[in-house]
Coordinates of C-alpha atoms in Angstrom, one line a residue:
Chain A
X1 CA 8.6 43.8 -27.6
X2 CA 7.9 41.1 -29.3
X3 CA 7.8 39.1 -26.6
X4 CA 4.7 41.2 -24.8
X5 CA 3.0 40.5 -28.2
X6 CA 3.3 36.9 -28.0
X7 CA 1.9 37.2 -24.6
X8 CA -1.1 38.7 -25.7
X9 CA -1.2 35.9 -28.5
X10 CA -1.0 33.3 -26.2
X11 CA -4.0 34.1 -23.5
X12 CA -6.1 34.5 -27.1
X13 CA -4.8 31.3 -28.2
X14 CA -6.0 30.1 -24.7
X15 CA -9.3 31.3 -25.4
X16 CA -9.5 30.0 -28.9
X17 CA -12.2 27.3 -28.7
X18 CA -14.3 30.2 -27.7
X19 CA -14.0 32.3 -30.3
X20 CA -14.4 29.7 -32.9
X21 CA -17.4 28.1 -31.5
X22 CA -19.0 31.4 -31.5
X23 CA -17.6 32.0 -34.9
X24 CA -19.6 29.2 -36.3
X25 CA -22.9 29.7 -34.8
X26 CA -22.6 33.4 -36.7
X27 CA -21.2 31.7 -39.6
X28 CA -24.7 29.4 -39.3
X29 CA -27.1 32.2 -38.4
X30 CA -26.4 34.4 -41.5
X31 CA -23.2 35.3 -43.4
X32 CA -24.2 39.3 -42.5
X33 CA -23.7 38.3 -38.7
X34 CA -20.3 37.9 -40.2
X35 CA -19.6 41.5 -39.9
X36 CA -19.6 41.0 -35.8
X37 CA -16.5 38.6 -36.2
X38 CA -14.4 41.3 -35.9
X39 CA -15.8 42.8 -32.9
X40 CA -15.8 39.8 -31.5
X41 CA -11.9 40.0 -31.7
X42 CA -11.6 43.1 -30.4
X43 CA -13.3 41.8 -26.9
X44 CA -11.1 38.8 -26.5
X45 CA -8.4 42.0 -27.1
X46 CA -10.1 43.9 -24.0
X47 CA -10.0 40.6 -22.2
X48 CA -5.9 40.1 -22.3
X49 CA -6.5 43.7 -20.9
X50 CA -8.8 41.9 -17.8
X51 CA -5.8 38.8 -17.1
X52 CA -3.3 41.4 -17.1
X53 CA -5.2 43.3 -14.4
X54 CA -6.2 40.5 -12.5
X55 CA -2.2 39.1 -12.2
X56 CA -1.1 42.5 -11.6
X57 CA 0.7 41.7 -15.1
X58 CA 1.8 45.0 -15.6
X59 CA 3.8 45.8 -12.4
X60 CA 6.0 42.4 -13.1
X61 CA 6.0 43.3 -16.8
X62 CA 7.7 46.8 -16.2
X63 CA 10.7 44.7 -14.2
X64 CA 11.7 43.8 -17.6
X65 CA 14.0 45.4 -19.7
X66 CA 11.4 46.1 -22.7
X67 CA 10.2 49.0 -20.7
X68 CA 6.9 51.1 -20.2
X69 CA 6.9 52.2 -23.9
X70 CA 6.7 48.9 -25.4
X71 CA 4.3 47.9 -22.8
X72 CA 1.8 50.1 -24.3
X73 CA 3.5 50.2 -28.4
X74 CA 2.3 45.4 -27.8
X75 CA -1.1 46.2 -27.7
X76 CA -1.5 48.8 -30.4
X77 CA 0.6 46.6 -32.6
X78 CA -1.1 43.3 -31.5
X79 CA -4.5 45.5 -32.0
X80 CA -3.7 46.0 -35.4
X81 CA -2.8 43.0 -36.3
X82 CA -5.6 41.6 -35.1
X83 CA -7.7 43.9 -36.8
X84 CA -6.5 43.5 -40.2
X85 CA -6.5 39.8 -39.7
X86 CA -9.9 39.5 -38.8
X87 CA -11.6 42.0 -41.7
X88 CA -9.7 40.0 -44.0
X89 CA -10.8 36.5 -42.9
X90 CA -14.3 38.0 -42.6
X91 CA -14.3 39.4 -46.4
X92 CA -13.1 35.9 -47.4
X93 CA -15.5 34.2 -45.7
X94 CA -18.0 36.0 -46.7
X95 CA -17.0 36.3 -50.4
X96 CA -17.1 32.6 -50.7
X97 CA -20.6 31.8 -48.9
X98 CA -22.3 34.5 -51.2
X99 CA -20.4 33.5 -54.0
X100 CA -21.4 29.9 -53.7
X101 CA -25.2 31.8 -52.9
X102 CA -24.8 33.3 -56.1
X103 CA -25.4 37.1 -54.6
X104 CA -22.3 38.4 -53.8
X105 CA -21.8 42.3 -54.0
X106 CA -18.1 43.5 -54.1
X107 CA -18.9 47.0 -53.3
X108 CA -21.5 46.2 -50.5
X109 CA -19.3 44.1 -48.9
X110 CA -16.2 46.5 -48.9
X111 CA -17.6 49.4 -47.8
X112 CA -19.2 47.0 -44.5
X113 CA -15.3 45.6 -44.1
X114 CA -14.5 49.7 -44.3
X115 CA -17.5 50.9 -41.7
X116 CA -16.3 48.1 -39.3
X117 CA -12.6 49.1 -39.4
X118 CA -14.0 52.3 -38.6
X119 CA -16.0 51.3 -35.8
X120 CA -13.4 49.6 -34.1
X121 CA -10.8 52.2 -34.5
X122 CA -12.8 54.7 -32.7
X123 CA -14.2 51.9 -30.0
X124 CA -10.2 50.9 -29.5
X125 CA -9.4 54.5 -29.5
X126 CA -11.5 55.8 -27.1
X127 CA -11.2 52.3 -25.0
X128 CA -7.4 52.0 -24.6
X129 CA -7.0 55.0 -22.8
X130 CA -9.0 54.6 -20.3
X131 CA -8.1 50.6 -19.7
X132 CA -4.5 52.1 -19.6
X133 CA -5.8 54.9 -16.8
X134 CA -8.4 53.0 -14.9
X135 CA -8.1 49.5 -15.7
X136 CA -10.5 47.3 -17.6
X137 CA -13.3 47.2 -14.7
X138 CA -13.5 50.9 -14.0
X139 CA -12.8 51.7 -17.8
X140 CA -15.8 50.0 -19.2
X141 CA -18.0 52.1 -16.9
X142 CA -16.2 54.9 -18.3
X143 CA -16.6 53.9 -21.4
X144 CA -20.3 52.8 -21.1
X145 CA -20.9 56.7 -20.4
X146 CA -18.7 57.9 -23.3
X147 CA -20.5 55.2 -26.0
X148 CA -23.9 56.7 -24.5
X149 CA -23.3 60.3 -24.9
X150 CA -21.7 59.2 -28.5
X151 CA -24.9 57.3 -29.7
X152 CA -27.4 60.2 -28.2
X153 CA -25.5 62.9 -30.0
X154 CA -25.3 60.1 -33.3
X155 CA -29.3 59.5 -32.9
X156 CA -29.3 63.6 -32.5
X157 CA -27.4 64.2 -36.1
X158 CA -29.1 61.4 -37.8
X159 CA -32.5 62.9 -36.9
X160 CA -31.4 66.5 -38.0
X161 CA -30.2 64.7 -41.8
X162 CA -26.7 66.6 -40.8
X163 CA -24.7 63.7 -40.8
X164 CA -26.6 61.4 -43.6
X165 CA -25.6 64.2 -46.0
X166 CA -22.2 64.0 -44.8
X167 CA -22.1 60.6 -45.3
X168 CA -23.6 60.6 -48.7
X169 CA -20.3 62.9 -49.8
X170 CA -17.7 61.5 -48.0
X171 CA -18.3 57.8 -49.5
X172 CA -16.3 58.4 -52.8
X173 CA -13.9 59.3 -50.7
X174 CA -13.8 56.4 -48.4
X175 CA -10.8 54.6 -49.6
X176 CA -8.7 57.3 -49.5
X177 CA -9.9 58.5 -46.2
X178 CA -10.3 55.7 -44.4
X179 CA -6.6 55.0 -43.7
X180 CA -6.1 58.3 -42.6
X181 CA -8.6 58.3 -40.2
X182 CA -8.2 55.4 -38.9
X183 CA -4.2 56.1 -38.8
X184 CA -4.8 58.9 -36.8
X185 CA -7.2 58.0 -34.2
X186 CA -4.8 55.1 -33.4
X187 CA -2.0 57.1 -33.1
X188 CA -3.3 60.0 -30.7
X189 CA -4.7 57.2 -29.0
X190 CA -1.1 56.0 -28.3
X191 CA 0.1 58.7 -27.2
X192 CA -2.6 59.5 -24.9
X193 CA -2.3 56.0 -23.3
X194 CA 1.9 56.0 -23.5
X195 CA 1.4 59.8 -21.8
X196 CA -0.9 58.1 -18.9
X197 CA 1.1 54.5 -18.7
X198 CA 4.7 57.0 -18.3
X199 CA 3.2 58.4 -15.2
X200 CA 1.2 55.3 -13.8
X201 CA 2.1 53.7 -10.8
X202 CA 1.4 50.0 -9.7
Chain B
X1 CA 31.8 48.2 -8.6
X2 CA 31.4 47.7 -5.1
X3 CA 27.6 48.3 -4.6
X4 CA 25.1 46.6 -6.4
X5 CA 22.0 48.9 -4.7
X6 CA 22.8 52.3 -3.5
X7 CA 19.8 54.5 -2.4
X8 CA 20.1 58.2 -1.2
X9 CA 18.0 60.1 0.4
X10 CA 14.9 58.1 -0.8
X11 CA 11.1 59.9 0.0
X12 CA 7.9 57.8 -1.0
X13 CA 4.8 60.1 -0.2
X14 CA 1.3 58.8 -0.3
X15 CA -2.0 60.4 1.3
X16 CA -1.4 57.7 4.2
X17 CA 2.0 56.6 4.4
X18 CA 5.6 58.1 3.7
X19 CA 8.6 56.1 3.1
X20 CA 11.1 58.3 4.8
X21 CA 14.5 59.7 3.7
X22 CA 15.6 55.8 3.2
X23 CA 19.7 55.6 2.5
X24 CA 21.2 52.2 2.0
X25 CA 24.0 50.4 0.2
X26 CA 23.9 46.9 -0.8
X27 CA 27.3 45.1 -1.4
X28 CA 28.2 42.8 -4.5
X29 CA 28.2 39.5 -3.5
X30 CA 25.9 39.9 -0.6
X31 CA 22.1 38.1 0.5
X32 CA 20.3 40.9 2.3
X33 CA 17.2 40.4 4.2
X34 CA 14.7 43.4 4.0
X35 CA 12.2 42.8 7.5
X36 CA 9.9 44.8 8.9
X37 CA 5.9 44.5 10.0
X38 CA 3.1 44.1 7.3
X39 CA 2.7 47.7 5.7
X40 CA 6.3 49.4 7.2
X41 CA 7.3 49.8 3.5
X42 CA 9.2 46.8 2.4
X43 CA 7.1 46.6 -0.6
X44 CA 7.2 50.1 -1.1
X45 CA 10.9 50.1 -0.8
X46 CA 11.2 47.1 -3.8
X47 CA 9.2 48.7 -6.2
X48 CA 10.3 52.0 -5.8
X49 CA 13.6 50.5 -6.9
X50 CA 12.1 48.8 -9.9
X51 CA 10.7 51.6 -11.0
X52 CA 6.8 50.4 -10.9
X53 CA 6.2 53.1 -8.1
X54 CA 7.6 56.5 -9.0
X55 CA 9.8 58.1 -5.7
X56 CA 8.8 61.1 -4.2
X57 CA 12.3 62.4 -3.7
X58 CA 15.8 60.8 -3.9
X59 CA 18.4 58.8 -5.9
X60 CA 19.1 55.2 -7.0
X61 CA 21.8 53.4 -8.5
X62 CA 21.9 50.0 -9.4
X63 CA 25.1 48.6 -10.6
X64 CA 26.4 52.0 -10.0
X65 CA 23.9 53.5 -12.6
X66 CA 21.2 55.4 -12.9
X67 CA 17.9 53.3 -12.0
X68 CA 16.1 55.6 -14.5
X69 CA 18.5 56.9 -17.5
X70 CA 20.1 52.7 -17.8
X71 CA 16.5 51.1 -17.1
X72 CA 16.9 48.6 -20.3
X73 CA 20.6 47.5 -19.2
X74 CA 20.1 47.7 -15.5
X75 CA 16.8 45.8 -16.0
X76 CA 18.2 43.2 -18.2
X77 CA 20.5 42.0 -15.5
X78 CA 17.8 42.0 -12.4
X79 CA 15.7 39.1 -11.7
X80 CA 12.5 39.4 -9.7
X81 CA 9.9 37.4 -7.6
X82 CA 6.9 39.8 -6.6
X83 CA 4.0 39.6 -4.4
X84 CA 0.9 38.4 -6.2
X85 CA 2.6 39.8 -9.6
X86 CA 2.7 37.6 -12.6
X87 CA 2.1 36.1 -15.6
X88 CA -1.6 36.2 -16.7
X89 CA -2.9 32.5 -14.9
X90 CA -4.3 31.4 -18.1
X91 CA -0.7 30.4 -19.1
X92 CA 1.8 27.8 -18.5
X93 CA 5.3 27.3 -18.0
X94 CA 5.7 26.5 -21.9
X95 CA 4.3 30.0 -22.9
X96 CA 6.3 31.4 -20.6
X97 CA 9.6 30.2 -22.1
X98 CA 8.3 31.2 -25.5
X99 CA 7.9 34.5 -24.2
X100 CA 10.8 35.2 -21.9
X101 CA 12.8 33.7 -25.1
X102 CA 11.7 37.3 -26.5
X103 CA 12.4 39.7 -23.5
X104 CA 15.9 38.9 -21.8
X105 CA 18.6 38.5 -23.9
X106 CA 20.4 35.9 -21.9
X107 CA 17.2 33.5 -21.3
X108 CA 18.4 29.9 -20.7
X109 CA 15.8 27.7 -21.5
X110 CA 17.5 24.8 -20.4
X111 CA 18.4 26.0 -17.2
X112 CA 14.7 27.0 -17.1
X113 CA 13.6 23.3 -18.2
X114 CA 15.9 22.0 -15.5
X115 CA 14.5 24.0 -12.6
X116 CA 10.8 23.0 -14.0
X117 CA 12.0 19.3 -13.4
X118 CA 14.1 20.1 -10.1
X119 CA 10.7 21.8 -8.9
X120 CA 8.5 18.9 -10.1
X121 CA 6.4 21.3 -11.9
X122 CA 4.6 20.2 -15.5
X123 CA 5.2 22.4 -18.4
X124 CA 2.0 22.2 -19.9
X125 CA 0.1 23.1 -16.6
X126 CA -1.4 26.5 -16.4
X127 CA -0.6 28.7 -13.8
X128 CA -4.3 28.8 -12.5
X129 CA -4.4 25.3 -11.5
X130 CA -1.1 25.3 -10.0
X131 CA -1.0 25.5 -5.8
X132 CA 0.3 28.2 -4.5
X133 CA 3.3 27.2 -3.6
X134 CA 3.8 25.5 -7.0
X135 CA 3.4 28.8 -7.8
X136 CA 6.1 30.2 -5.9
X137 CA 8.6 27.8 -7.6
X138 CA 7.2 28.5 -10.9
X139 CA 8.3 32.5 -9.9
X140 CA 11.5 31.5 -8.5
X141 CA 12.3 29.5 -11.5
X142 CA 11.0 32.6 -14.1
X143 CA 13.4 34.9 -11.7
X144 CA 16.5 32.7 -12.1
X145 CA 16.2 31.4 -15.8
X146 CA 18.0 35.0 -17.5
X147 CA 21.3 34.5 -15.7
X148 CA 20.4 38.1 -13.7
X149 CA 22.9 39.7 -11.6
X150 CA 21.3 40.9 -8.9
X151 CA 17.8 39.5 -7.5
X152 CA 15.5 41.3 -5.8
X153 CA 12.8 39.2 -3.8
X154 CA 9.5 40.4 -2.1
X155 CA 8.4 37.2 0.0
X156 CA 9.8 34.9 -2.0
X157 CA 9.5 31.5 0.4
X158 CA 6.2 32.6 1.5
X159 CA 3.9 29.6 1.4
X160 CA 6.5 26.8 0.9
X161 CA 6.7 24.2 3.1
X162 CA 10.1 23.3 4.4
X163 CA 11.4 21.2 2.2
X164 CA 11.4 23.2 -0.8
X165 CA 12.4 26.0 1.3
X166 CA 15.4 25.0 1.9
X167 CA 16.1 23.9 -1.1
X168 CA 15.1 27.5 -2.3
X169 CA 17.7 28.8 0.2
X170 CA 20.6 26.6 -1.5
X171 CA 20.0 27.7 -4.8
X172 CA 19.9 31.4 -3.1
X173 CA 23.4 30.9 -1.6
X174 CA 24.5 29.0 -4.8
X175 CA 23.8 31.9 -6.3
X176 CA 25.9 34.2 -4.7
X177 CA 29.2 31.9 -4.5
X178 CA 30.7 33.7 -7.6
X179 CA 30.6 37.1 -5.4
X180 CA 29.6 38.6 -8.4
X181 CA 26.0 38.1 -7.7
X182 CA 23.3 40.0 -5.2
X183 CA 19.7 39.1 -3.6
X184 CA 18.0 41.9 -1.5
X185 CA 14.9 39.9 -0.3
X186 CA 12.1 40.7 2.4
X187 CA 10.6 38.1 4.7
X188 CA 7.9 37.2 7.3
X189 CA 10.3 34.0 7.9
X190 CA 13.0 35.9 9.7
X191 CA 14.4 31.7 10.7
X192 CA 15.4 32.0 6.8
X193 CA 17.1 35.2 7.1
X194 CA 19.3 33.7 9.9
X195 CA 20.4 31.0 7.4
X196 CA 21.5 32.6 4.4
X197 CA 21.7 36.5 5.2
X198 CA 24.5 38.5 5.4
X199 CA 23.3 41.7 6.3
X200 CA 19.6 42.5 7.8
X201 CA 17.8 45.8 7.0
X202 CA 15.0 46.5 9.2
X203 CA 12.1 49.0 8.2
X204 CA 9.2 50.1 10.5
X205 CA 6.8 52.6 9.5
X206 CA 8.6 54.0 6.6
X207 CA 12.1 54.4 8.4
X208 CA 14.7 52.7 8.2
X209 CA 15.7 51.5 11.9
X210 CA 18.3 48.9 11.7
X211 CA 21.1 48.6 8.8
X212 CA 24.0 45.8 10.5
X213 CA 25.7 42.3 9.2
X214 CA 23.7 39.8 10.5
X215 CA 27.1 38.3 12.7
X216 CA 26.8 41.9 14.3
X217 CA 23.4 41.4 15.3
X218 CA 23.4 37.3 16.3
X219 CA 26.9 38.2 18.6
X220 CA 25.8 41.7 20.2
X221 CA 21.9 42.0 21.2
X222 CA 20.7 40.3 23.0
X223 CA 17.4 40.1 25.3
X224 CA 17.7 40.2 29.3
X225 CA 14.9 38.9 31.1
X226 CA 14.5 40.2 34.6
X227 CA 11.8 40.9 37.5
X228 CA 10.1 44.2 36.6
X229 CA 11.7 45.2 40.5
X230 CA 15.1 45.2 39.2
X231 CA 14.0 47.1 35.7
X232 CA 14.5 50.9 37.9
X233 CA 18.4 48.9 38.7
X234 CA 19.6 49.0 34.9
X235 CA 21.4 52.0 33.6
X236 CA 19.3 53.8 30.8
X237 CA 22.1 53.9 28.4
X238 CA 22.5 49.8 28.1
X239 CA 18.8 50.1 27.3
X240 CA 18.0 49.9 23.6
X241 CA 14.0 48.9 23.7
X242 CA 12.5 47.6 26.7
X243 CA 9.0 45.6 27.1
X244 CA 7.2 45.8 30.7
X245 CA 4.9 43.0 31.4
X246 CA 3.4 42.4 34.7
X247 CA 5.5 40.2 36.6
X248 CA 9.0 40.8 34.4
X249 CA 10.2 42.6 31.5
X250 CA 12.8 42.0 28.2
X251 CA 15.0 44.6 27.5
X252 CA 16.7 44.8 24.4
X253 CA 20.4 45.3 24.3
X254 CA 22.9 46.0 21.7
X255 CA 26.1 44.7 23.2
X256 CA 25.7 41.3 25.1
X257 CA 29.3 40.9 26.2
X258 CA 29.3 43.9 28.1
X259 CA 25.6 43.8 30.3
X260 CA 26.4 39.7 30.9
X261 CA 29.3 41.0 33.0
X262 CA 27.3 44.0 34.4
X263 CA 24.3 42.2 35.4
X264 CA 25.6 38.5 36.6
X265 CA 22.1 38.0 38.4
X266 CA 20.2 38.1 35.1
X267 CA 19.3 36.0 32.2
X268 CA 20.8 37.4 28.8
X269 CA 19.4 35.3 26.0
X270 CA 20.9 35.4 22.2
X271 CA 18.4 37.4 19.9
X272 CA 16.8 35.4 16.9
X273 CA 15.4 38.0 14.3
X274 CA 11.8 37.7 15.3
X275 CA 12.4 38.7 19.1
X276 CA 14.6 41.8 17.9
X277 CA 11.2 42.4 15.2
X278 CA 8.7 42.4 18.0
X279 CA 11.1 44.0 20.7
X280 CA 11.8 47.2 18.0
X281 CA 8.3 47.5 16.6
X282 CA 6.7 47.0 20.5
X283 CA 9.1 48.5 22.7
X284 CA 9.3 51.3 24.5
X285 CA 12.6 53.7 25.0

């Protein structure tokens, strides 16, 4: 398996003048714009997703011996590597530039590392899924709808003070649940996509 | 072992296609040529025994196993050139060590390395600026680099030119001299199949329609060419296919010997692969 990870690696390293170039204009804009470096790594993820697709990767992949499992186990693994990675070269950045600024704020920028770990769990979550089912193309139409009816029924519970209340509680509770969250809307999403990859034909 | 393939029974249903109740056995030691027209199933046929399609009905051992329940060990032993499936194009030859390094057990980089330079192809060059017959190599070379047992080849000299064809075809038959190794491979260049095949397997529309060594087919059909007035002289049961044009016709036959000594007036050509294609596909009975 390791192997399909260090595929993944390598079209990112491919990619990497990209990524750091846009990198540095956030780093130059504001240090707050900071906070999109991680999503930023998540798309160059969903882009691996769009070369395998357009080399039918995954037909010549599943001729191997690692087999459809570990097909599907690379990207969650890469995913989370990735993730950690990049929320904790973001909170370093980001410590030092406000340090040097003199206004840096521990718990402010924890609980924005935490809110963006969150965020991309469920975007990845949700996402994977349906790249696994549809493809990359098809799946970000899909997933276009699904982020729609997610932020109309957000807008919906922000307006009625439902969720702002829930919000205000669960925060001393955020390091705790966190992990679990985030644990678990990774793992059902691996099994839905290992469930839909099993059964999917190329 | 005496079969490296052995398919029973095989059914592939789709909405617009079926590949029908397919049985065949491939020998150790063998080079088998898969033809057949563009969409008969040859393609459907491959992947269905790599498991990236998912059979209908049936049964398939590889290496005398079960293609499904050994899948890691069968797989570890099979080496594969696909159409239009690869690596991601953004990547070179040099990644694809690194990563191959990870996924077969046996990888050989060296022997990978030494097909690169045999090939002429640049390590450091991505796939997507390679031509696509540089391309091809670059597959070839991927297939062979893991030691595999048993290779299994969908168009694998398509869009070589002649040169490196042939050379592609000598490392093919080198490959089998230890009569330990296998190659199932489909072609549009049936000329290549009557080099280096040992057995021909012909598919049209999803049925299999011609299993036979490929000595069996080059010394026993054969095409006779006569006036369409003498076509009403020939005995039905000599006929295997026939093809009426205005003026003459070519009838296939299966046992040359035999219908040159019946029919002394006529012409009775040797078959080449492409004239038996077009005469089974075409042909009436």
């Amino acid at each position: 398996m390791s192997g399909l990870i260090k595929k993944d690696l390598l079209i990112i390293k491919a990619n990497i003048k990209t990524i750091l170039i846009i990198a540095f204009i956030f780093v130059f804009n504001s240090s707050k714009m900071l906070f999109m470096l991680p999503f930023l790594c998540v798309m160059f993820l969903i882009t691996t997703f769009s070369y395998d697709d357009f080399n039918n990767w995954h037909a010549y992949a599943i001729t191997f011996p690692s087999g459809r499992k570990n097909i599907v186990k690379s990207k969650y693994i890469l995913t989370i590597i990735i993730i950690i990675f990049s929320i904790l070269a973001t909170g370093l950045i980001t410590a030092i530039i406000d340090h040097t600024k003199g206004n840096f704020d521990f718990d402010q920028t924890l609980s924005s590392l935490f809110g963006c770990i969150l965020a991309i769990s469920i975007i990845v979550s949700i996402m994977y899924p349906l790249i696994f089912k549809f493809g990359v193309e098809k799946g970000r139409i899909i997933l276009f709808v699904i982020i729609f009816s997610i932020s109309l029924m957000g807008s919906f519970l922000i307006s009625s003070n439902v969720l702002l209340t829930f919000l205000q509680n669960v925060d001393k509770y955020a390091i705790i649940l966190l992990p679990v969250i985030t644990i678990s809307l990774l793992l059902i999403s691996y099994f839905i996509s290992l469930k839909v990859y099993l059964k999917k034909e190329f | 072992m005496k079969n490296a393939i052995e398919v029973k029974n095989l059914v592939k249903e789709y909405k617009d296609f079926k590949l029908d109740n397919i049985n065949l056995e491939i020998k150790k030691g063998c080079i088998v040529g898969l033809i057949g027209e563009n969409g008969a199933g040859k393609t459907t046929l491959i992947k269905s025994l790599l498991n990236i399609i998912k059979i209908s009905k049936g049964n398939i051992k590889i290496f005398d196993k079960d293609y499904i329940k050994n899948e890691q060990i069968i797989k570890d032993d099979i080496g594969v050139v696909l159409d239009n499936m690869f690596f991601p194009e953004i990547l070179s030859p040099k990644d694809i060590n690194l990563i191959m390094k990870d996924i077969f057990k046996k990888w050989d980089e060296q022997i990978f390395n030494k097909y690169l330079k045999d090939f002429g192809l640049s390590k450091n060059k991505k796939i997507k600026e390679m031509s696509k017959g540089m391309r091809k190599k670059l597959e070839i070379a991927t297939a062979l680099s893991h030691h595999p047992k048993l290779l299994i080849l969908d168009e694998p000299t398509s869009g070589l030119d002649p040169v490196v064809r042939s050379e592609v075809l000598d490392i093919f038959l080198n490959f089998i001299q230890n009569e330990e190794n296998t190659i199932l491979l489909s072609t549009h260049i049936t000329s290549d199949l009557e080099n280096i095949a040992d057995h021909i397997v012909f598919i049209d529309n999803g049925k299999k329609v011609l299993d036979k060594s490929r000595d069996d087919i080059i010394d026993n059909y054969g095409i006779l060419k006569c006036d369409i007035k003498y076509f009403d002289k020939i005995d039905k049961n000599d006929i295997v296919k026939y093809k009426k044009n205005k003026y003459d016709c070519q009838i296939l036959v299966d046992n040359i010997n035999e219908i040159r000594n019946k029919y002394k007036d006529c012409i009775i050509d040797k078959i080449t692969l492409d004239d038996l294609m077009v005469l089974m596909v075409k042909g009436e009975k």
